[in-house]
Amino acid sequence: MLYPGMLLLLLLLLPLTAWYIWKWRGGDASLGVSTLSPFKGITAKGKVLLMHVSFGLQLVAIAGIIVALARPQTHDSMSSSNVEGTDIVLALDISSSMLANDLQPTRFDAAKDVAQKFVNGRKNDNIGLVVFSGESLSLMPLTNDKAALVNALQNVRTGALNDGTAIGDGLASALNRAASGQAKSKSIILLTDGTNNAGDVAPATAAQIARQKGIKIYTIGVGTNGSIQITDPYGFSTTTMETKIDEAALKNIAKITDGKYFRATDSRMLRDVFAEIDELEKTRLNVNTYTQTEENFMPWLLLSLCAYSLFLLLRYTVLRRIP
């Protein structure tokens, strides 16, 4: 039953039955006559019985509707699962150059959009979020709360930290988050559009530490090299700046940790990159699940309909009353 509390309405049948019995006991009409001889051989037992049946049909009709409202269901379930999720930390570059519009609408918005879809697709994984520019900040610990994680991604803004590109510091913060997880498989997805030019930790050093801890790093270089147009978030001014992705460093980080380097120069390629990473870091599953729910309220509705139809048939034929 989906709504078992509805069955309490069946208790209403008790006062209805009590009222019916009281009505019959005290409802006999009388007429004084001099003799009963003309009425000998006439019996009303059959008709009285049909009136009782008529009342019973009304009760059945009411009961059928109540049981149908309770939504009776049958469940077939077989489940044998051994789920082992992975720990993934997203390290997202939020430097000012991420506002370039060579990816639509900007590198930053395209990266957030793809990252959100990636998060929503990882049902059994714990995912954390780190952002960096001239410094790094850990925004979300490893969590399976996808709604909270997507909300954090949506609220990320460029300019929240000192400008620059501290890839090493971003990796260090991501490593701290990943190391706190309990899963056997751990990985970091680093997305940046520049060259390490700030921070205290060298990217190669962070990669060596990741290798020691058994954490893979997937690096993504996003955007095109050269002069780019950057419009401030409020659309008041546009500036031109030079960007160059340090592909050699990103490839080296991935190689050291047995990860992989990807390059995305447009929004479609960025989506393809996350789709490939999604395949590479598939959750380890050993699940046999079979669940089937069937609604069984229709037979009760049909019973109610049949009972009420029979009641109406009796009411307007055999039990018809002449005023």
Protein backbone atom coordinates (compact mmCIF):
# COMPACT_ATOMS: atom_id res chain seq x y z
CA MET A 1 0.00 0.00 0.00
CA LEU A 2 1.31 3.41 -0.94
CA TYR A 3 -1.11 5.20 1.41
CA PRO A 4 -2.04 2.64 4.11
CA GLY A 5 -3.53 5.36 6.31
CA MET A 6 -6.43 5.62 3.88
CA LEU A 7 -7.61 2.19 5.08
CA LEU A 8 -8.71 3.83 8.33
CA LEU A 9 -11.66 5.16 6.34
CA LEU A 10 -12.99 1.58 6.32
CA LEU A 11 -13.98 2.22 9.95
CA LEU A 12 -16.76 4.41 8.55
CA LEU A 13 -18.52 1.21 7.49
CA LEU A 14 -19.18 0.36 11.15
CA PRO A 15 -21.46 3.34 11.96
CA LEU A 16 -23.17 2.90 8.57
CA THR A 17 -23.93 -0.73 9.39
CA ALA A 18 -25.12 0.21 12.90
CA TRP A 19 -27.43 2.87 11.44
CA TYR A 20 -28.86 0.37 8.97
CA ILE A 21 -29.61 -2.19 11.70
CA TRP A 22 -31.23 0.44 13.91
CA LYS A 23 -33.30 1.67 11.00
CA TRP A 24 -34.67 -1.83 10.28
CA ARG A 25 -35.45 -2.64 13.89
CA GLY A 26 -37.51 0.47 14.48
CA GLY A 27 -38.80 1.18 11.02
CA ASP A 28 -41.73 -1.26 10.60
CA ALA A 29 -45.00 0.45 9.61
CA SER A 30 -48.37 -0.73 11.06
CA LEU A 31 -51.97 -0.62 9.89
CA GLY A 32 -55.02 -1.74 11.85
CA VAL A 33 -57.34 -4.14 10.00
CA SER A 34 -60.23 -6.37 11.13
CA THR A 35 -58.77 -9.57 9.71
CA LEU A 36 -55.53 -10.83 8.13
CA SER A 37 -57.15 -13.62 6.14
CA PRO A 38 -56.77 -11.85 2.75
CA PHE A 39 -52.99 -11.68 3.29
CA LYS A 40 -52.47 -15.36 4.03
CA GLY A 41 -49.68 -16.89 1.90
CA ILE A 42 -48.06 -13.53 1.12
CA THR A 43 -44.44 -13.25 2.29
CA ALA A 44 -41.95 -10.42 2.09
CA LYS A 45 -38.87 -12.43 3.04
CA GLY A 46 -37.41 -12.45 -0.48
CA LYS A 47 -37.73 -8.72 -0.92
CA VAL A 48 -36.35 -8.00 2.53
CA LEU A 49 -33.35 -10.20 1.74
CA LEU A 50 -32.76 -8.24 -1.48
CA MET A 51 -32.87 -4.97 0.47
CA HIS A 52 -30.17 -6.31 2.78
CA VAL A 53 -28.16 -7.36 -0.27
CA SER A 54 -28.65 -3.89 -1.71
CA PHE A 55 -27.18 -2.30 1.41
CA GLY A 56 -24.28 -4.76 1.35
CA LEU A 57 -23.52 -3.78 -2.25
CA GLN A 58 -23.33 -0.14 -1.19
CA LEU A 59 -20.82 -1.04 1.53
CA VAL A 60 -18.74 -3.04 -0.96
CA ALA A 61 -18.73 -0.08 -3.38
CA ILE A 62 -17.53 2.30 -0.65
CA ALA A 63 -14.90 -0.18 0.58
CA GLY A 64 -13.58 -0.72 -2.95
CA ILE A 65 -13.08 3.01 -3.48
CA ILE A 66 -11.28 3.38 -0.13
CA VAL A 67 -8.90 0.48 -0.86
CA ALA A 68 -8.23 1.88 -4.36
CA LEU A 69 -7.38 5.28 -2.82
CA ALA A 70 -4.84 3.52 -0.58
CA ARG A 71 -2.99 2.51 -3.79
CA PRO A 72 -2.32 -1.23 -3.29
CA GLN A 73 0.93 -2.26 -4.98
CA THR A 74 3.06 -5.34 -5.51
CA HIS A 75 6.84 -5.15 -5.37
CA ASP A 76 9.34 -7.53 -6.91
CA SER A 77 12.82 -6.67 -5.72
CA MET A 78 16.16 -8.42 -6.01
CA SER A 79 19.27 -6.45 -5.10
CA SER A 80 22.86 -7.54 -4.68
CA SER A 81 25.28 -4.62 -4.94
CA ASN A 82 28.90 -4.02 -4.13
CA VAL A 83 29.46 -0.37 -5.01
CA GLU A 84 32.91 1.17 -4.74
CA GLY A 85 32.87 4.86 -5.65
CA THR A 86 35.85 7.00 -6.58
CA ASP A 87 37.06 10.25 -5.05
CA ILE A 88 37.39 13.06 -7.58
CA VAL A 89 38.48 16.65 -6.93
CA LEU A 90 37.82 19.37 -9.50
CA ALA A 91 40.49 22.09 -9.55
CA LEU A 92 39.13 25.04 -11.54
CA ASP A 93 41.11 28.06 -12.74
CA ILE A 94 39.20 31.29 -11.97
CA SER A 95 41.81 33.78 -13.15
CA SER A 96 40.71 36.81 -15.21
CA SER A 97 41.84 35.22 -18.47
CA MET A 98 39.05 32.65 -18.06
CA LEU A 99 36.64 35.42 -19.10
CA ALA A 100 37.90 35.17 -22.69
CA ASN A 101 35.11 34.45 -25.16
CA ASP A 102 36.90 32.05 -27.51
CA LEU A 103 34.68 29.47 -25.79
CA GLN A 104 31.05 30.55 -25.65
CA PRO A 105 29.89 32.41 -23.73
CA THR A 106 33.27 32.50 -21.94
CA ARG A 107 35.93 29.94 -21.03
CA PHE A 108 34.80 30.20 -17.43
CA ASP A 109 31.08 29.71 -18.08
CA ALA A 110 31.71 26.85 -20.51
CA ALA A 111 33.93 25.12 -17.95
CA LYS A 112 31.34 25.49 -15.18
CA ASP A 113 28.54 24.19 -17.38
CA VAL A 114 30.44 21.07 -18.42
CA ALA A 115 31.68 20.48 -14.86
CA GLN A 116 28.10 20.60 -13.52
CA LYS A 117 26.93 17.99 -16.00
CA PHE A 118 29.93 15.83 -15.13
CA VAL A 119 29.11 16.06 -11.41
CA ASN A 120 25.45 15.14 -11.95
CA GLY A 121 26.49 12.06 -13.92
CA ARG A 122 28.72 10.62 -11.16
CA LYS A 123 26.05 9.07 -8.96
CA ASN A 124 28.22 6.98 -6.64
CA ASP A 125 31.31 9.17 -6.35
CA ASN A 126 32.49 11.67 -3.78
CA ILE A 127 33.53 14.89 -5.49
CA GLY A 128 35.28 17.96 -4.09
CA LEU A 129 35.88 21.43 -5.51
CA VAL A 130 38.98 23.62 -5.43
CA VAL A 131 39.40 26.97 -7.22
CA PHE A 132 42.60 28.84 -7.87
CA SER A 133 44.04 31.90 -9.57
CA GLY A 134 46.97 33.71 -7.85
CA GLU A 135 46.15 31.59 -4.78
CA SER A 136 43.98 28.58 -4.11
CA LEU A 137 40.82 27.99 -2.12
CA SER A 138 39.07 24.73 -1.20
CA LEU A 139 35.35 25.37 -1.67
CA MET A 140 33.83 21.93 -1.12
CA PRO A 141 35.13 18.83 0.66
CA LEU A 142 34.57 15.42 -0.86
CA THR A 143 30.82 14.90 -0.86
CA ASN A 144 28.10 12.84 -2.51
CA ASP A 145 25.67 15.75 -2.18
CA LYS A 146 25.43 16.63 -5.87
CA ALA A 147 22.95 19.46 -5.29
CA ALA A 148 25.31 21.25 -2.88
CA LEU A 149 28.25 20.74 -5.23
CA VAL A 150 26.38 22.08 -8.28
CA ASN A 151 25.21 25.04 -6.22
CA ALA A 152 28.82 25.77 -5.25
CA LEU A 153 29.89 25.61 -8.88
CA GLN A 154 27.12 27.98 -9.93
CA ASN A 155 28.19 30.53 -7.32
CA VAL A 156 31.89 30.52 -8.27
CA ARG A 157 33.02 33.87 -9.69
CA THR A 158 36.25 35.11 -11.22
CA GLY A 159 38.02 37.81 -9.24
CA ALA A 160 37.26 36.16 -5.91
CA LEU A 161 41.01 35.56 -5.38
CA ASN A 162 44.17 37.48 -6.25
CA ASP A 163 44.76 37.28 -9.98
CA GLY A 164 47.40 35.02 -11.47
CA THR A 165 47.73 31.29 -12.18
CA ALA A 166 49.00 29.24 -9.24
CA ILE A 167 48.67 25.76 -10.73
CA GLY A 168 50.91 24.19 -8.10
CA ASP A 169 48.94 25.68 -5.21
CA GLY A 170 45.67 24.57 -6.81
CA LEU A 171 47.01 21.03 -7.09
CA ALA A 172 48.24 21.10 -3.48
CA SER A 173 44.78 22.06 -2.22
CA ALA A 174 43.18 19.38 -4.40
CA LEU A 175 45.64 16.79 -3.07
CA ASN A 176 44.67 17.62 0.52
CA ARG A 177 41.04 17.08 -0.34
CA ALA A 178 41.63 13.87 -2.28
CA ALA A 179 43.87 12.39 0.42
CA SER A 180 41.04 12.69 2.97
CA GLY A 181 38.79 10.37 0.97
CA GLN A 182 38.22 6.70 1.75
CA ALA A 183 37.89 5.36 -1.82
CA LYS A 184 40.67 3.27 -3.31
CA SER A 185 40.54 5.17 -6.60
CA LYS A 186 41.39 8.88 -6.39
CA SER A 187 41.85 11.45 -9.10
CA ILE A 188 42.10 15.19 -9.73
CA ILE A 189 40.77 17.04 -12.76
CA LEU A 190 42.71 20.26 -13.26
CA LEU A 191 41.37 22.84 -15.70
CA THR A 192 43.43 25.92 -16.57
CA ASP A 193 44.10 28.27 -19.46
CA GLY A 194 47.53 29.59 -18.53
CA THR A 195 51.02 29.06 -17.21
CA ASN A 196 52.04 28.70 -13.58
CA ASN A 197 53.14 32.20 -12.54
CA ALA A 198 52.16 32.45 -8.86
CA GLY A 199 51.98 30.49 -5.65
CA ASP A 200 54.49 28.63 -3.49
CA VAL A 201 54.25 25.06 -4.82
CA ALA A 202 55.80 23.97 -8.11
CA PRO A 203 53.36 21.96 -10.28
CA ALA A 204 55.92 19.17 -10.78
CA THR A 205 56.39 18.88 -7.01
CA ALA A 206 52.65 18.58 -6.49
CA ALA A 207 52.56 15.90 -9.22
CA GLN A 208 55.28 13.88 -7.46
CA ILE A 209 53.33 13.98 -4.21
CA ALA A 210 50.20 12.86 -6.06
CA ARG A 211 52.12 9.94 -7.55
CA GLN A 212 53.30 8.86 -4.09
CA LYS A 213 49.71 8.92 -2.84
CA GLY A 214 48.40 7.01 -5.87
CA ILE A 215 46.30 9.94 -7.12
CA LYS A 216 45.90 10.42 -10.87
CA ILE A 217 45.78 13.92 -12.31
CA TYR A 218 43.91 14.69 -15.52
CA THR A 219 44.94 18.07 -16.89
CA ILE A 220 42.89 20.16 -19.31
CA GLY A 221 44.28 23.12 -21.23
CA VAL A 222 41.31 25.26 -22.23
CA GLY A 223 41.22 28.01 -24.84
CA THR A 224 43.48 29.23 -27.62
CA ASN A 225 46.94 30.76 -27.37
CA GLY A 226 47.62 34.37 -28.38
CA SER A 227 45.71 37.63 -27.99
CA ILE A 228 42.28 37.31 -26.44
CA GLN A 229 39.49 39.77 -25.72
CA ILE A 230 38.29 39.86 -22.12
CA THR A 231 35.12 41.67 -21.10
CA ASP A 232 34.63 42.42 -17.41
CA PRO A 233 31.71 40.60 -15.75
CA TYR A 234 29.54 43.73 -15.91
CA GLY A 235 30.18 44.36 -19.61
CA PHE A 236 31.59 47.86 -19.11
CA SER A 237 35.08 47.42 -20.54
CA THR A 238 37.06 45.11 -22.81
CA THR A 239 40.77 44.47 -22.59
CA THR A 240 43.24 42.54 -24.71
CA MET A 241 45.78 40.22 -23.16
CA GLU A 242 48.16 37.49 -24.22
CA THR A 243 47.58 33.92 -23.01
CA LYS A 244 49.69 30.85 -23.47
CA ILE A 245 48.92 27.43 -22.10
CA ASP A 246 51.97 25.65 -20.74
CA GLU A 247 51.16 22.37 -22.43
CA ALA A 248 54.55 20.88 -21.62
CA ALA A 249 53.98 21.36 -17.89
CA LEU A 250 50.42 20.03 -18.02
CA LYS A 251 51.51 16.98 -19.99
CA ASN A 252 54.29 16.35 -17.49
CA ILE A 253 51.87 16.54 -14.55
CA ALA A 254 49.60 13.99 -16.19
CA LYS A 255 52.49 11.72 -17.15
CA ILE A 256 53.99 11.66 -13.66
CA THR A 257 50.68 10.56 -12.13
CA ASP A 258 49.62 8.12 -14.89
CA GLY A 259 46.86 10.53 -15.83
CA LYS A 260 46.18 12.14 -19.18
CA TYR A 261 46.43 15.61 -20.76
CA PHE A 262 43.59 17.07 -22.86
CA ARG A 263 43.34 20.20 -24.96
CA ALA A 264 40.02 21.96 -25.53
CA THR A 265 39.99 24.95 -27.88
CA ASP A 266 36.20 25.21 -28.12
CA SER A 267 33.09 24.30 -26.13
CA ARG A 268 32.43 21.08 -28.05
CA MET A 269 35.95 19.81 -27.43
CA LEU A 270 35.62 20.66 -23.73
CA ARG A 271 32.44 18.56 -23.51
CA ASP A 272 34.21 15.71 -25.30
CA VAL A 273 37.13 15.94 -22.84
CA PHE A 274 34.87 15.55 -19.80
CA ALA A 275 33.02 12.71 -21.53
CA GLU A 276 36.32 10.89 -22.07
CA ILE A 277 37.41 11.45 -18.47
CA ASP A 278 34.01 10.14 -17.38
CA GLU A 279 34.78 6.90 -19.24
CA LEU A 280 38.34 6.66 -17.88
CA GLU A 281 37.23 7.13 -14.27
CA LYS A 282 34.19 4.91 -14.26
CA THR A 283 32.90 3.87 -10.85
CA ARG A 284 33.71 0.28 -9.94
CA LEU A 285 30.37 -1.49 -9.66
CA ASN A 286 29.19 -5.02 -9.04
CA VAL A 287 25.45 -4.51 -8.96
CA ASN A 288 22.55 -6.85 -9.66
CA THR A 289 19.35 -4.92 -9.10
CA TYR A 290 15.83 -5.81 -10.11
CA THR A 291 12.92 -3.73 -8.86
CA GLN A 292 9.41 -3.73 -10.26
CA THR A 293 6.37 -1.99 -8.80
CA GLU A 294 2.89 -2.67 -10.10
CA GLU A 295 -0.24 -0.71 -9.24
CA ASN A 296 -3.16 -2.95 -8.18
CA PHE A 297 -5.87 -0.39 -7.51
CA MET A 298 -7.80 -1.11 -10.74
CA PRO A 299 -9.39 -4.41 -9.56
CA TRP A 300 -10.76 -2.61 -6.50
CA LEU A 301 -12.21 0.15 -8.65
CA LEU A 302 -13.84 -2.44 -10.90
CA LEU A 303 -15.24 -4.23 -7.84
CA SER A 304 -16.68 -0.94 -6.58
CA LEU A 305 -18.17 -0.15 -9.99
CA CYS A 306 -19.76 -3.61 -10.31
CA ALA A 307 -21.18 -3.48 -6.79
CA TYR A 308 -22.70 -0.06 -7.33
CA SER A 309 -24.10 -1.07 -10.72
CA LEU A 310 -25.86 -4.07 -9.13
CA PHE A 311 -27.20 -1.81 -6.39
CA LEU A 312 -28.69 0.56 -8.99
CA LEU A 313 -30.16 -2.38 -10.91
CA LEU A 314 -31.95 -3.65 -7.80
CA ARG A 315 -32.93 -0.15 -6.73
CA TYR A 316 -34.74 0.65 -9.97
CA THR A 317 -36.21 -2.79 -10.74
CA VAL A 318 -37.13 -5.25 -8.00
CA LEU A 319 -36.82 -2.73 -5.16
CA ARG A 320 -38.37 0.18 -6.99
CA ARG A 321 -40.62 2.24 -4.75
CA ILE A 322 -43.91 3.65 -5.93
CA PRO A 323 -44.75 6.98 -4.27
